[in-house]
Short mmCIF file of C-alpha atoms in Angstrom, two decimals:
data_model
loop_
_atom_site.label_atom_id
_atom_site.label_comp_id
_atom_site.label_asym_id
_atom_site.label_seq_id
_atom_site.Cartn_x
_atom_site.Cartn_y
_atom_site.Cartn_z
CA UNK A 1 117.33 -19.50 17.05
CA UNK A 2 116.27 -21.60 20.11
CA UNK A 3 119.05 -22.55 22.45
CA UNK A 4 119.31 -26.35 22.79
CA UNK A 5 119.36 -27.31 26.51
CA UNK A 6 120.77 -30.71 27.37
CA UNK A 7 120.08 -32.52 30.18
CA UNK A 8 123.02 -34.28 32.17
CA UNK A 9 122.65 -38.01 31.90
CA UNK A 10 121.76 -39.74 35.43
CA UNK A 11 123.83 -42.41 36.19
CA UNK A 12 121.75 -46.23 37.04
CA UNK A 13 122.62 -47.18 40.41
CA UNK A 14 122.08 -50.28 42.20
CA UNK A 15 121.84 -49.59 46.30
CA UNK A 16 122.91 -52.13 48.38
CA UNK A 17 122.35 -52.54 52.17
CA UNK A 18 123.52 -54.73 55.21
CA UNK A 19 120.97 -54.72 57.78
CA UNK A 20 122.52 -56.40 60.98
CA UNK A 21 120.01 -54.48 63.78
CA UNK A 22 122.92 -51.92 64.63
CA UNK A 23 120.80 -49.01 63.12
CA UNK A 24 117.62 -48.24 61.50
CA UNK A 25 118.60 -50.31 57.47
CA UNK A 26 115.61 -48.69 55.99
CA UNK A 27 115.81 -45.12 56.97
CA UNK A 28 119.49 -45.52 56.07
CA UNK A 29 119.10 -46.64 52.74
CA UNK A 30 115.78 -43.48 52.23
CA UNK A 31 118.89 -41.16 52.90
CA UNK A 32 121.44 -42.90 50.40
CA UNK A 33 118.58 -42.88 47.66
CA UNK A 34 118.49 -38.93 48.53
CA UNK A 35 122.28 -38.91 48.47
CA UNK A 36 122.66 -40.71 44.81
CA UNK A 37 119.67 -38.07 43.72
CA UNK A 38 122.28 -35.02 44.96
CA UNK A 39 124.84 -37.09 42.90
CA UNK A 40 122.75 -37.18 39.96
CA UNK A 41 122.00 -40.73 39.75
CA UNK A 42 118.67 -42.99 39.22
CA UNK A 43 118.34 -45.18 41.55
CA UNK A 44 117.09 -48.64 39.81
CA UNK A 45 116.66 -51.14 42.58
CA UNK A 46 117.21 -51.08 45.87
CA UNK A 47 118.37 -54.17 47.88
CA UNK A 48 118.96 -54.92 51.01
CA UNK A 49 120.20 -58.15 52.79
CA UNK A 50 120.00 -59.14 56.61
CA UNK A 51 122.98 -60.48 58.29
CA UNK A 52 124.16 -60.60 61.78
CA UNK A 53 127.53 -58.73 60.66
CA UNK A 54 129.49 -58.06 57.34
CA UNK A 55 131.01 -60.66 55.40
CA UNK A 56 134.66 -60.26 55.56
CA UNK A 57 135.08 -60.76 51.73
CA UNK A 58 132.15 -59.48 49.84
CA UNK A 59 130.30 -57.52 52.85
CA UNK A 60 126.62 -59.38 51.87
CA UNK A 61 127.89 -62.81 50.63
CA UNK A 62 128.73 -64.24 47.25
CA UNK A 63 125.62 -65.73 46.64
CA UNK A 64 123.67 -62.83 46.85
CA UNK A 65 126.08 -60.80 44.53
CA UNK A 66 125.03 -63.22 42.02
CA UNK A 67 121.48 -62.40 42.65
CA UNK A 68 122.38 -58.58 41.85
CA UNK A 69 124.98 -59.11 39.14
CA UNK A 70 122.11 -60.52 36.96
CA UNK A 71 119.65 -57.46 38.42
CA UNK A 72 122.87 -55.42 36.59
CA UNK A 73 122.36 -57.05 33.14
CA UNK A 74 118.93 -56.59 33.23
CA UNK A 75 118.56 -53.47 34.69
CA UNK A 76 121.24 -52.28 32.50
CA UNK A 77 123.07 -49.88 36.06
CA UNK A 78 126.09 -49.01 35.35
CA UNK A 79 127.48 -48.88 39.08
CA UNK A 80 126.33 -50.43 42.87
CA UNK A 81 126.54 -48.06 45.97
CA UNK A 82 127.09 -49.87 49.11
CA UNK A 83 125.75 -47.91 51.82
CA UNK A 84 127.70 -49.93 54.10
CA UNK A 85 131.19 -48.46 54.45
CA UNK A 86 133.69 -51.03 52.37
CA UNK A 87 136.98 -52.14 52.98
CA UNK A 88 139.69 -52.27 49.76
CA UNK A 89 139.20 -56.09 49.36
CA UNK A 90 135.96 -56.00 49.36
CA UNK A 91 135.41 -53.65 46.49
CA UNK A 92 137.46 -55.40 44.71
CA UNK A 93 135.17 -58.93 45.47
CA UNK A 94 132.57 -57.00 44.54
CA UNK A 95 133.64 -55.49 41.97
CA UNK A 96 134.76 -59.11 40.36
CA UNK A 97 131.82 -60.55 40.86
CA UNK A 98 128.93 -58.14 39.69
CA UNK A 99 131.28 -56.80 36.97
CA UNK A 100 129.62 -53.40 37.75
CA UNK A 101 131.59 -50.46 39.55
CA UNK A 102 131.36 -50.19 43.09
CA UNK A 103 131.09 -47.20 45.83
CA UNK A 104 130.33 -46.63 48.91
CA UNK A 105 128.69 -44.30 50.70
CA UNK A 106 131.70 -43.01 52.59
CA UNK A 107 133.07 -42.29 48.62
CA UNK A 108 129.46 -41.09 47.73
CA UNK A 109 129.47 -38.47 50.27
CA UNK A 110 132.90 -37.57 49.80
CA UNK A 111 132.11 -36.43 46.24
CA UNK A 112 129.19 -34.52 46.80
CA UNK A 113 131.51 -32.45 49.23
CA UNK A 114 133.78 -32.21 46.44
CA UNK A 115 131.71 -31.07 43.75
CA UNK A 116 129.94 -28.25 46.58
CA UNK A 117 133.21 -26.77 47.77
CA UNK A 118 133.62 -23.55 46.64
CA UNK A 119 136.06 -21.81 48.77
CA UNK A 120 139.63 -22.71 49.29
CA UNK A 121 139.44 -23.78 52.40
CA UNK A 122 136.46 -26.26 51.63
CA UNK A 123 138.32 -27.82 48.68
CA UNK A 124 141.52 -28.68 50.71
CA UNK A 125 139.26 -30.03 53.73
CA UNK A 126 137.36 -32.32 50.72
CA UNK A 127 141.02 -33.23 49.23
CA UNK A 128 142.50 -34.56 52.36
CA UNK A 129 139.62 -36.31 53.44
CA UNK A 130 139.65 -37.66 49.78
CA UNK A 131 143.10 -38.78 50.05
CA UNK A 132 143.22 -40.78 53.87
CA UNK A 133 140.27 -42.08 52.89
CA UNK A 134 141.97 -43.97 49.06
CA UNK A 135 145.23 -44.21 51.55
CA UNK A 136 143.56 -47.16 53.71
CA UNK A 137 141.97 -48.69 50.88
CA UNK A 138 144.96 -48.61 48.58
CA UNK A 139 145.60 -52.29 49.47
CA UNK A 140 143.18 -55.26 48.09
CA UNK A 141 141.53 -52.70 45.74
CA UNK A 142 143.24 -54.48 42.50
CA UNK A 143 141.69 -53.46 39.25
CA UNK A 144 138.36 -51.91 41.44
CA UNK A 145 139.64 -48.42 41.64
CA UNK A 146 140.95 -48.63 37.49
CA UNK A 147 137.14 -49.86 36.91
CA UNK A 148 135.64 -46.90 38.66
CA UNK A 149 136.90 -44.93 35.58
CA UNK A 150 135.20 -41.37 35.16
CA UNK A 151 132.58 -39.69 36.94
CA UNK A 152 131.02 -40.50 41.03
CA UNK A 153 133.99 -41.43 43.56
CA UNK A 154 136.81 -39.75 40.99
CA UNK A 155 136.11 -36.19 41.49
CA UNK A 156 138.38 -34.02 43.57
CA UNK A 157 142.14 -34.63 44.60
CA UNK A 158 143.07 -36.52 41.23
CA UNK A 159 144.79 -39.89 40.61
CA UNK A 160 142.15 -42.89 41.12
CA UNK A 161 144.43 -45.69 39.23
CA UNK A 162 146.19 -48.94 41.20
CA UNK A 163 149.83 -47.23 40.53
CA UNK A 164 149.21 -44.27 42.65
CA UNK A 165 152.15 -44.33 45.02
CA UNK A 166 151.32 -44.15 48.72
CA UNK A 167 154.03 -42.24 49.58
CA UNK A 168 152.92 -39.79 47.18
CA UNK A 169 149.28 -39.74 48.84
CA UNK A 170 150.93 -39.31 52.55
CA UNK A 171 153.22 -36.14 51.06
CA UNK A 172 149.90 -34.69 49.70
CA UNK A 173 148.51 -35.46 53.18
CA UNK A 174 150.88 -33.85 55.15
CA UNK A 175 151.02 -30.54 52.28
CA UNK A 176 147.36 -30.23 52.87
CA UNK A 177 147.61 -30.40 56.57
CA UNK A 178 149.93 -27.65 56.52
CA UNK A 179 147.95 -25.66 54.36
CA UNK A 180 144.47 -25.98 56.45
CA UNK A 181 146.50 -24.86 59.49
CA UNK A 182 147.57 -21.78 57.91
CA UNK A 183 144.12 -21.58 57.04
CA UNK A 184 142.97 -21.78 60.66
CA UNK A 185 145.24 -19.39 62.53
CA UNK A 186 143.39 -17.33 59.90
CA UNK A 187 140.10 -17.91 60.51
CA UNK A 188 140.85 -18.06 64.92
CA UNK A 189 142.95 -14.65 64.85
CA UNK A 190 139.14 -13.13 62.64
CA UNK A 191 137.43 -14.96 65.22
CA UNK A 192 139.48 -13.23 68.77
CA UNK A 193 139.27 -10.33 66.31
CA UNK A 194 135.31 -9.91 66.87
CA UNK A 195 135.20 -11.40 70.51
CA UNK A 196 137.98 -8.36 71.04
CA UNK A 197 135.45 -6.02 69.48
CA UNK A 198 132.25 -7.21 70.96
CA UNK A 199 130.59 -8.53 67.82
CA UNK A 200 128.06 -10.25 68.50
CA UNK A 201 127.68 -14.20 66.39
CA UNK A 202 125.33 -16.50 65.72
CA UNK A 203 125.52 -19.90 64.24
CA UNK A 204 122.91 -21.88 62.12
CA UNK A 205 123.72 -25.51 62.27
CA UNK A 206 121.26 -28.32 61.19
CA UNK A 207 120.79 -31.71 59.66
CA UNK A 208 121.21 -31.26 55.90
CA UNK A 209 118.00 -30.03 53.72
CA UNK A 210 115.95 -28.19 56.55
CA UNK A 211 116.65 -25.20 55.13
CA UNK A 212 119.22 -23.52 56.65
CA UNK A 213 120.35 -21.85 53.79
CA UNK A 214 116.64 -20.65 52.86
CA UNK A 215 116.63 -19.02 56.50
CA UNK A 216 119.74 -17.28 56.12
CA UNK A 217 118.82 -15.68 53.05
CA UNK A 218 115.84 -14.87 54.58
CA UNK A 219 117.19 -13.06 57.47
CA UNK A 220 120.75 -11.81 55.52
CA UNK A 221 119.65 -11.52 51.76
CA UNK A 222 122.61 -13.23 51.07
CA UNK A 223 121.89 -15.31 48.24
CA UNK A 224 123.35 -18.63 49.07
CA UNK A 225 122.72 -21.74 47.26
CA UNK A 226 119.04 -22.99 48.01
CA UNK A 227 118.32 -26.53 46.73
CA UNK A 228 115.95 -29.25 47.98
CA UNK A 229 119.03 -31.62 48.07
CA UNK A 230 121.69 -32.61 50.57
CA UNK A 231 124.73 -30.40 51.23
CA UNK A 232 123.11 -27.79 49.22
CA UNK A 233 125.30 -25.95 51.09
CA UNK A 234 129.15 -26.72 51.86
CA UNK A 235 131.18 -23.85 52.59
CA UNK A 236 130.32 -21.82 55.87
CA UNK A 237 128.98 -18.41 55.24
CA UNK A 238 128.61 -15.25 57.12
CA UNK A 239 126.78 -11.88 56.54
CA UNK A 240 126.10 -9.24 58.87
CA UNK A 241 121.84 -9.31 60.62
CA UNK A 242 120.48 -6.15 61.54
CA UNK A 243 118.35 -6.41 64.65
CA UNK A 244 115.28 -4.18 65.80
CA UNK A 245 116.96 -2.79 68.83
CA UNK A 246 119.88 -1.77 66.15
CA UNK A 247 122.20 -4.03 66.72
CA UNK A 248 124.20 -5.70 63.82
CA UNK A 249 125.48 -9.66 64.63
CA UNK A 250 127.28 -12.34 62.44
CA UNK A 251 124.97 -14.53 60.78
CA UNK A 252 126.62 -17.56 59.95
CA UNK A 253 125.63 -20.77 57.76
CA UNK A 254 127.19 -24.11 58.04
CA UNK A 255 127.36 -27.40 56.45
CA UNK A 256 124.38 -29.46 57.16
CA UNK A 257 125.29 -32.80 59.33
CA UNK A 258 123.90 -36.39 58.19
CA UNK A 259 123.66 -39.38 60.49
CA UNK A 260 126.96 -41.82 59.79
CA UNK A 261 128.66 -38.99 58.48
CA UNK A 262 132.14 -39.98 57.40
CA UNK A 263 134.83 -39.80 60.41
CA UNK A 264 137.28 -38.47 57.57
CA UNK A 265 135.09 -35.38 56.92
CA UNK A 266 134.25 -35.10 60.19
CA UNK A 267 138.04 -34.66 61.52
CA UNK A 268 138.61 -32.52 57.85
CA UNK A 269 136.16 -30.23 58.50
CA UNK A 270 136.24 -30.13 62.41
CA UNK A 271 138.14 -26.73 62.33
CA UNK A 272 135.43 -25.16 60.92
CA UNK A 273 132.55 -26.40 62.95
CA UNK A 274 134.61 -25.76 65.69
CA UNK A 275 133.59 -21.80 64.67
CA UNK A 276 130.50 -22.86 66.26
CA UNK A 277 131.49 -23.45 69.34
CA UNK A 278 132.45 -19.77 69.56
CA UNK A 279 128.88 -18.02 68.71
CA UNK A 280 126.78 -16.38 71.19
CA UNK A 281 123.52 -17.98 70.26
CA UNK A 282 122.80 -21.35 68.27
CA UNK A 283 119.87 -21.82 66.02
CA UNK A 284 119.17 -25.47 65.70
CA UNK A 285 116.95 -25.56 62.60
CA UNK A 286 114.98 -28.64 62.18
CA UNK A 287 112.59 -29.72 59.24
CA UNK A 288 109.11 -29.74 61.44
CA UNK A 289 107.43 -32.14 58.49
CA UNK A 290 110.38 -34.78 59.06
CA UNK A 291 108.73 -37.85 60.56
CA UNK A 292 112.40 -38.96 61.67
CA UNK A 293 112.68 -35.57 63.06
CA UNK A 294 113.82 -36.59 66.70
CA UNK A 295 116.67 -38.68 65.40
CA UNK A 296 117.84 -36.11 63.62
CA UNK A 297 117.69 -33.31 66.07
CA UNK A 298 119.71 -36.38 68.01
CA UNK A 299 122.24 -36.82 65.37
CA UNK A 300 123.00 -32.92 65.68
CA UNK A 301 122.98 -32.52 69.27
CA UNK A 302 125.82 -35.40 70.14
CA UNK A 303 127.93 -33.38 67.23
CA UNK A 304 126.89 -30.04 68.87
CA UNK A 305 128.28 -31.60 72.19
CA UNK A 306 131.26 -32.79 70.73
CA UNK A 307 131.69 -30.12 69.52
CA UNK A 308 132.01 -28.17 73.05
CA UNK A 309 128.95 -26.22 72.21
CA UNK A 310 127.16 -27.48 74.98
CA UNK A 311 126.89 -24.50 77.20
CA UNK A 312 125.57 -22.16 74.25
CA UNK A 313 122.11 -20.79 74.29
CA UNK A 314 119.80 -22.69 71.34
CA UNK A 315 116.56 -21.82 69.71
CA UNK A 316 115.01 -24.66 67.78
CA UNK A 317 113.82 -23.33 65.05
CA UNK A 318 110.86 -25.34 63.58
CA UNK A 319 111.00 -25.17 59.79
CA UNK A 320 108.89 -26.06 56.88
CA UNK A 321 105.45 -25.72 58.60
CA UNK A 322 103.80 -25.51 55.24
CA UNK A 323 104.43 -28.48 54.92
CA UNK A 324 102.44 -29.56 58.19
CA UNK A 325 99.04 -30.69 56.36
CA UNK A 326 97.21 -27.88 58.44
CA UNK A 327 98.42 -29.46 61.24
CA UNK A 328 98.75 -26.42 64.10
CA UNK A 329 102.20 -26.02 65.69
CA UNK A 330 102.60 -25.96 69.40
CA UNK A 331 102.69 -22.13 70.27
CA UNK A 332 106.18 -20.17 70.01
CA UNK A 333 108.22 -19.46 72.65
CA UNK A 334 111.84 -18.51 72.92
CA UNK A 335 113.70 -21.68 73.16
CA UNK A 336 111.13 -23.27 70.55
CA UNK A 337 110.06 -20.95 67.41
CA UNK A 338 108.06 -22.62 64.55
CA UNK A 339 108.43 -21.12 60.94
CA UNK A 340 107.98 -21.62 57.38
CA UNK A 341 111.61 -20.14 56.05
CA UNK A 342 110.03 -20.29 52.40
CA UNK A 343 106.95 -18.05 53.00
CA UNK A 344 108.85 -16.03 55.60
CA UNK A 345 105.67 -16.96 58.48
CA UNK A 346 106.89 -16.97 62.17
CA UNK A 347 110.05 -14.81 61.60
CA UNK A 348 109.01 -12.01 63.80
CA UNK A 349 108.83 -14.73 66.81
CA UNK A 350 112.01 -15.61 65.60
CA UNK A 351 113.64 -12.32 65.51
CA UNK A 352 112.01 -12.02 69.35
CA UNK A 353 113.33 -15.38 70.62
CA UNK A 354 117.13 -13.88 69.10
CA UNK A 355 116.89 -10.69 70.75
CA UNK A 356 115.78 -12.74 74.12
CA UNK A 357 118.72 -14.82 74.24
CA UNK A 358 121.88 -12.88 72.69
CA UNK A 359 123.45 -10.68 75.61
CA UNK A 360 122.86 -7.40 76.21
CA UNK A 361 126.48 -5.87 74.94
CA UNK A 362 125.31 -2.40 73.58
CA UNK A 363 121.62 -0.30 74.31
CA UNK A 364 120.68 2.18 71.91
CA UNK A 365 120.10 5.27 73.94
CA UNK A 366 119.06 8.76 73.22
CA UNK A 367 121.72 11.23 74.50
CA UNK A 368 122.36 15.08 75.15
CA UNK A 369 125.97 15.50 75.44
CA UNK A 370 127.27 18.74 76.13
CA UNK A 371 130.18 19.94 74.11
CA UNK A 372 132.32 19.88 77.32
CA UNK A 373 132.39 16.20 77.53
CA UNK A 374 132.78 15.29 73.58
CA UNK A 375 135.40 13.02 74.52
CA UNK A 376 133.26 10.81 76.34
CA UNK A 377 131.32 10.75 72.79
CA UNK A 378 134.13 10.13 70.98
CA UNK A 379 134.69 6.73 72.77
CA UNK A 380 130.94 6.19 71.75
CA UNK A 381 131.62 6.57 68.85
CA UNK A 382 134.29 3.96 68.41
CA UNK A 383 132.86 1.12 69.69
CA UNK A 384 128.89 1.94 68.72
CA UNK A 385 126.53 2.64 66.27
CA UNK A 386 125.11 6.24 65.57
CA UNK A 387 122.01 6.56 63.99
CA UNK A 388 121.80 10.48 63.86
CA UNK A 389 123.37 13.37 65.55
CA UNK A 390 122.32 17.02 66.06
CA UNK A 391 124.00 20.06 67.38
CA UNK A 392 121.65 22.09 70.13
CA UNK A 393 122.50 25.27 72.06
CA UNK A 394 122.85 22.68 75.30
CA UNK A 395 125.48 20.28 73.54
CA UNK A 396 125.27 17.68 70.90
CA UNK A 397 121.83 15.23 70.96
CA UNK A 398 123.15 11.64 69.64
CA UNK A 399 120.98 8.44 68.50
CA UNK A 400 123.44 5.86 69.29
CA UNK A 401 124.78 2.45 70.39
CA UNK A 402 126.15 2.89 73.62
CA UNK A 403 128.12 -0.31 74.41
CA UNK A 404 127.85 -1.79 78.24
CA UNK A 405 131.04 -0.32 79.45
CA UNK A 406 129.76 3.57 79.34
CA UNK A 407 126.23 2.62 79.33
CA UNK A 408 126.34 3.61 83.55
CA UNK A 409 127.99 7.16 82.71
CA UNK A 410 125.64 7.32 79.62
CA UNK A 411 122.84 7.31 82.05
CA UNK A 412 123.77 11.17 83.13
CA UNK A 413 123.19 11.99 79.89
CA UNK A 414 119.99 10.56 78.74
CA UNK A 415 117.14 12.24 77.48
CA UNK A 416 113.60 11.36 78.31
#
């Protein structure tokens, strides 16, 4: 008996832009089309209309609404996506007029996030965002939030209809606040956990779909989510990377950063980010077949600064080169490594350019202790790594770690 696979039905979008010269309209709108795709939708048409600013009522003028409500009947799309963020009154305009459902891309993004998180953390960062976001618009939305019905903009937190009472959303606001704070002194006392221990991090941060999550499994075997969509990846992830010189460090993934990305979700999931800011060694992973590649390593530099992570060594990691047309990459160095995460090419430059910049906390030495001093081993022990030991007649001949601290007594005991 053959099992019947169904396909989920794609919801027909209109996208609508505002170009008014304050940023690039068209490579905008290229990453809302990629957007709706993550959100399973088919995009239908896409239109865009030049103004010096938004129109306070309908954002892109009545007249042209009519234009798109009759591309709606013909086209048969069930919804528009503004990729222009909208105010409450405006939806509803919209809404009115085109008879069609109406997002944004602030709401578009918001549930993508909430259909990635996996982790608890990640769903209450989604949820509040979610819920200041519907708390400013809950005026002048009239029957434009009841119209949005099931599916894109309704996932996560809940209640979408007129009645929901804002005191209600500001309780939830305040419970979930409480909750990620909890969740924080968490994640900082794990954090001055490892700094007390020496452990060694590293962050990979990146605009969304270069692969960060493709390199991670590379290095970790971790088997995180790899998809050639955006936000593949929500929640941050960590797995232990062992190094040549036998070292083990934190290998951590993070969510992938998007020009315009929502101030909500920026200030919901600044906490984690912030984790960033406390590795020993960034790597800035950048899609090398990108032709709007320097606005993007842009986009996540300002973040990176803002997010105090100024001062932290960086490798930019140059991925998808396979995608390069035969084009040759600029040769490797340490600050600049180019790779192709897929087939696993330029990793050992990588690994090189990692072991270059992280700080020289533990050496792995080969010692002779003799069993008059196995104290000092002991204390080795605890803080390092041992990779064998063997008893002699002139003491006790260790493979090990030796962290920084005893390296300098270490030294009387080294063997050639």
């Amino acid at each position: 008996m053959h099992e019947i696979i169904q396909e989920q039905v794609k919801t027909k979008v209109i996208l609508v832009g505002l170009n008014t010269g304050e940023y690039n309209a068209e490579i905008s709108m290229q990453e809302l089309a990629e957007l709706a795709n993550t959100a399973n939708c088919e995009v239908v048409l896409t239109v865009i209309q030049t103004r010096p600013a938004p129109e306070s009522a309908t954002c892109i003028g009545a007249g042209k609404l009519e234009e798109i409500k009759e591309q709606v009947k013909i086209l048969d799309a069930e919804m528009l996506i503004f990729d222009t963020e909208l105010t409450g009154m405006q939806m509803r305009n919209i809404s009115d007029i085109t008879d069609c459902k109406v997002i944004d891309r602030t709401i578009l993004i918001l549930d993508i996030f909430a259909g990635r998180a996996r982790t608890a953390e990640g769903k209450v960062q989604v949820a509040l965002a979610q819920y200041k976001y519907r708390l400013t618009r809950l005026t002048g939305m009239g029957t434009a939030l009841s119209r949005l019905g099931g599916g894109i903009g309704t996932r996560g937190p809940g209640e979408t209809k007129l009645e929901t009472d804002r005191r209600h959303i500001r309780n939830r606001i305040i419970s979930l606040e409480q909750e990620l704070k909890q969740m924080e002194k968490h994640r900082k006392f794990i954090t001055s956990s490892r700094k007390k221990n020496n452990i060694l991090t590293i962050a990979i941060v990146g605009y969304t779909n270069s692969g960060k999550s493709t390199l991670f499994n590379l290095l970790t075997e971790a088997g995180v989510l790899e998809e050639n969509k955006l936000f593949a990846t929500l929640d941050v992830t960590a797995r232990a990377l062992e190094l040549p010189d036998g070292r083990s460090v934190l290998l951590s993934d993070t969510v992938g950063f998007i020009r315009r990305l929502p101030h909500h979700l920026v200030e919901a999931f600044r906490s984690t980010l912030e984790e960033t800011a406390q590795a020993d060694l960034i790597l800035h992973v950048l899609d090398a077949s990108e032709p709007d590649i320097q606005e993007r390593m842009k986009i996540t530099q300002e973040l990176l600064q803002d997010l105090g992570c100024a001062e932290i060594p960086q490798i930019h990691v140059l991925n998808k080169t396979d995608l390069l047309d035969n084009k040759i990459p600029e040769k490797s160095d340490f600050d600049t490594v180019f790779i192709s995460a897929k087939f696993g090419n330029g990793l050992d430059n990588l690994i090189k350019a990692i072991l270059y910049h992280l700080p020289q906390t533990a050496k792995r030495m080969k010692l002779c202790i003799p069993y008059g001093n196995i104290n000092f081993l002991n204390q080795i022990r605890e803080e390092g790594k041992i990779f064998s030991e063997e008893y002699t007649e002139s003491g006790i001949l260790a493979d090990i770690m030796v962290d920084v601290k005893y390296q300098k007594k270490a030294q009387d005991y080294l063997v050639n």
